[in-house]
Each structure stands twice: as C-alpha cells, then as structure tokens.
Short mmCIF file of C-alpha atoms in Angstrom, two decimals:
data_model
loop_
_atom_site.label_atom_id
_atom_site.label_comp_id
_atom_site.label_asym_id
_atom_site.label_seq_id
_atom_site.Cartn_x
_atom_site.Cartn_y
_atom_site.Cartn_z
CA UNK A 1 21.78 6.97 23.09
CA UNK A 2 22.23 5.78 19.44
CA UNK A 3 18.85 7.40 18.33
CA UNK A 4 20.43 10.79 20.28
CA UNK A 5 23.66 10.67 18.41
CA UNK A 6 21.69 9.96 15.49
CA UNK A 7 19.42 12.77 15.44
CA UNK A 8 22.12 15.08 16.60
CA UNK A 9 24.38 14.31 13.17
CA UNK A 10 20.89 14.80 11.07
CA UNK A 11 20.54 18.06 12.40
CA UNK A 12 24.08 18.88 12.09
CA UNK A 13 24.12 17.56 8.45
CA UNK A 14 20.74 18.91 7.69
CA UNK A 15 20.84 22.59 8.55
CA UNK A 16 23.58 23.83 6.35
CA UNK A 17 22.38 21.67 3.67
CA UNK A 18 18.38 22.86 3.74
CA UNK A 19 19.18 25.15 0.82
CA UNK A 20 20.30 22.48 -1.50
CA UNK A 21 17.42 20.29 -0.24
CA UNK A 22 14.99 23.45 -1.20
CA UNK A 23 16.69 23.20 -4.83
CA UNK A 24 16.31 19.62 -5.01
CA UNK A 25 11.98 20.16 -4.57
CA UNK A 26 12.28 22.95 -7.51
CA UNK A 27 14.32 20.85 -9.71
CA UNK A 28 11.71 19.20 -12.65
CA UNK A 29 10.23 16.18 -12.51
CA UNK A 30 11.63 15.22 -15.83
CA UNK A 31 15.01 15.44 -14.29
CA UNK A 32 14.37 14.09 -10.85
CA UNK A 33 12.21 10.94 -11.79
CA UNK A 34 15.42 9.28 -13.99
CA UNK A 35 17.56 10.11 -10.57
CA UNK A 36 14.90 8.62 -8.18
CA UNK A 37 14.59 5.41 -10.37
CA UNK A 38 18.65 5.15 -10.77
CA UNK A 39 18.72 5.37 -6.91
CA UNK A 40 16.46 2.69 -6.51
CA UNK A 41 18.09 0.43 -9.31
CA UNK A 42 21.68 0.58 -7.39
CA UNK A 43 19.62 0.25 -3.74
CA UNK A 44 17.78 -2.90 -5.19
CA UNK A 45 21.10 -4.62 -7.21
CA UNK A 46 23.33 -3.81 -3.64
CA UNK A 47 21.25 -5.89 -1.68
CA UNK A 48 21.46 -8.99 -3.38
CA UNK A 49 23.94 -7.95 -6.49
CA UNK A 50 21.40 -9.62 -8.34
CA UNK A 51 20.31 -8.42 -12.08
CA UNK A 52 16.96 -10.17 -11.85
CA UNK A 53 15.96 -8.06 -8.87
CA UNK A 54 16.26 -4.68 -10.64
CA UNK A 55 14.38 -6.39 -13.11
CA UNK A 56 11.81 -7.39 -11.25
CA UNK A 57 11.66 -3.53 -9.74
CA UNK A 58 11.16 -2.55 -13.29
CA UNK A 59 8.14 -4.73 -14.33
CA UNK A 60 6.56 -3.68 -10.78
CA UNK A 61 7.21 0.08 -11.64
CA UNK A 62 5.84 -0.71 -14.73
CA UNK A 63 2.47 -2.06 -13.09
CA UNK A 64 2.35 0.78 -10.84
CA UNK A 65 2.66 3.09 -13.53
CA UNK A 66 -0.19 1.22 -15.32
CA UNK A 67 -2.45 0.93 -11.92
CA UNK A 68 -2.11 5.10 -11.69
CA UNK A 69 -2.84 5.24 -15.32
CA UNK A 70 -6.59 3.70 -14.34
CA UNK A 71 -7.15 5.86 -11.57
CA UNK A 72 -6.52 2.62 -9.48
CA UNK A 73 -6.16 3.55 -5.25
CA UNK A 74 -2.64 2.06 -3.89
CA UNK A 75 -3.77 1.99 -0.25
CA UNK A 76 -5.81 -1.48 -0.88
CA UNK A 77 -3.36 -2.78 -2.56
CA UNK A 78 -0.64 -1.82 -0.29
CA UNK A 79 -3.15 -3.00 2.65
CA UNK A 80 -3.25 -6.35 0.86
CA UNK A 81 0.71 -6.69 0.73
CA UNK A 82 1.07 -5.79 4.32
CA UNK A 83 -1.95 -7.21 6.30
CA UNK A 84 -2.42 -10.33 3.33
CA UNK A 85 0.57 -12.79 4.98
CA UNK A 86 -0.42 -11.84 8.20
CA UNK A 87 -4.20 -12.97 7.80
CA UNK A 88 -3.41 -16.10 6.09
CA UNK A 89 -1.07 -17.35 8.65
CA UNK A 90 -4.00 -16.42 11.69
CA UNK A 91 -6.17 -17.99 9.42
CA UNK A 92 -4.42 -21.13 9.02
CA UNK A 93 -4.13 -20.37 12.73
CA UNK A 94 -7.85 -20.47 13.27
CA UNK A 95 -8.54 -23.61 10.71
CA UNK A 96 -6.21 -25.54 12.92
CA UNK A 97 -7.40 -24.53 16.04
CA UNK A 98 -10.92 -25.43 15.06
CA UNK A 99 -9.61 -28.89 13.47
CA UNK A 100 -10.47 -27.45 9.65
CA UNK A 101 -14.14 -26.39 10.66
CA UNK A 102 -14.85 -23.03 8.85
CA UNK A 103 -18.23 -22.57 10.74
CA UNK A 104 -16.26 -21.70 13.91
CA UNK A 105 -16.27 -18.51 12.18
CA UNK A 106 -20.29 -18.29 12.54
CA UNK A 107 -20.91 -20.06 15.58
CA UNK A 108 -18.62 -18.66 18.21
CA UNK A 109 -19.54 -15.26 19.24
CA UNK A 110 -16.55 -12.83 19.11
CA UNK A 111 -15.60 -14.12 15.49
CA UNK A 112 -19.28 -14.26 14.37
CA UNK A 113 -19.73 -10.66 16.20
CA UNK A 114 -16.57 -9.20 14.40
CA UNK A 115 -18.19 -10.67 11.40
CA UNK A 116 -21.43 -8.83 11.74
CA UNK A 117 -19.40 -5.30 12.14
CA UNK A 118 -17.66 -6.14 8.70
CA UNK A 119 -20.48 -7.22 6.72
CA UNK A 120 -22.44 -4.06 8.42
CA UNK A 121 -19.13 -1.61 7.50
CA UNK A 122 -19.06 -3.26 4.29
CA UNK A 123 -22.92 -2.75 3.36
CA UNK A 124 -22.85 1.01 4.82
CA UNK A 125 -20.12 1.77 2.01
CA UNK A 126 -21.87 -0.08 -0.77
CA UNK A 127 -25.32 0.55 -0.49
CA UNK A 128 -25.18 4.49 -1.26
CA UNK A 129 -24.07 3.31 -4.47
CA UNK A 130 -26.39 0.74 -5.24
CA UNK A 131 -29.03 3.41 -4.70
CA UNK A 132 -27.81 6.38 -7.15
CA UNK A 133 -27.57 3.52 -9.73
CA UNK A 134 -30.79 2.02 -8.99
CA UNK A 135 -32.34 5.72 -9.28
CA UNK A 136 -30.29 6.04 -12.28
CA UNK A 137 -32.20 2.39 -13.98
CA UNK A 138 -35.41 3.45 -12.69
CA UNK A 139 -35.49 7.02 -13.89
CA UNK A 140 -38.07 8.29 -16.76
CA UNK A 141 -36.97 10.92 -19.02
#
C-alpha cells in the first residue's frame, strides 16, 4: 500500500513539475555539475555530520575524475566494489569448508567445471587480441 501511496504522490508531484524538470536537462553543465556536487556534499555530511566524510567524497571524485581522464571503464571497478566482499566472504566460506585446502577448487567437479567455463570465457576475450598483435610483431613491411 506504501509503494501505492508512494507512486501516487510522485505522479501528483511530478506532472505539474515536468516543465521545470525539462529546464533542469537544458541548463549547462558548468552550472549543474557545482549543484550536483553541493547536493552530494550536504547528503554525505547529513549522514554522519562528519567533515572527514565529505572529504573522503572529494578525493574519490577526484579519482574518478582521474580514472575517466584515462579512458578507464567504471563497470569493473564498480563490479569489484559490489561482488569483491561478497566473494571473499564465500571464499573464506569455501577455505573453511575444505579445512584450508585450495585444490578443492580443482578436484571437485562443479567448482573445477565452473572453473573451466571462466578460464574458457576468459581466453575467448583475450586471444583475438593476442592475435592482431602477434600479426602486428610478425608483419614485414
């Protein structure tokens, strides 16, 4: 019922307010970065009403800015922040389980078998590449 009501007010709030929304996408990016970064400075200091946190935001935004700068992809990296915890803590999972045996990993089927697709997903990505730069070495001019 909450998610109803919820939706309900959006729509209420949202329809006579689409033409100030359609303003707010024309407005310049010099003008709306310095509002989306203030927005962000008072969400991050309410949480905690901590200075270092906005900091911290900063030198992160910083990095980012950096990592776009060298045509660096966020997906991975935003893979490894969301998927990294979670595979450490099976994996601690797993080294328990097996009494802190890594081969488990190679000699039980469904892991070595989920292995095998990996390594073969992995090599079908790489190995076009190793091949245009091979044929680039080995070409005579």
């Amino acid at each position: 019922v909450s998610m109803w009501l919820g939706n309900l007010l959006l729509l209420v709030l949202n329809l006579p307010l689409i033409g100030i929304w359609v303003k707010l996408l024309q407005m310049p990016y010099r003008f709306l970065y310095p509002l989306i970064i203030g927005i962000c400075c008072i969400g991050v200091y309410s949480v905690n009403s901590n200075p270092f946190d906005v900091f911290v935001m900063a030198v992160f935004g910083v990095a980012g800015y950096i990592l776009v700068k060298l045509d660096c992809e966020p997906v991975p990296l935003l893979l490894g922040f969301v998927l990294g915890p979670l595979l450490e803590e099976n994996f601690r999972r797993a080294m328990l389980l097996s009494r802190g045996n890594p081969a488990t990993f190679v000699t039980e089927p469904v892991s070595a078998g989920l292995l095998l697709i990996a390594l073969a997903g992995l090599s079908s990505l790489l190995l076009p590449s190793f091949k245009r730069t091979r044929k680039l070495a080995f070409r005579e001019e």
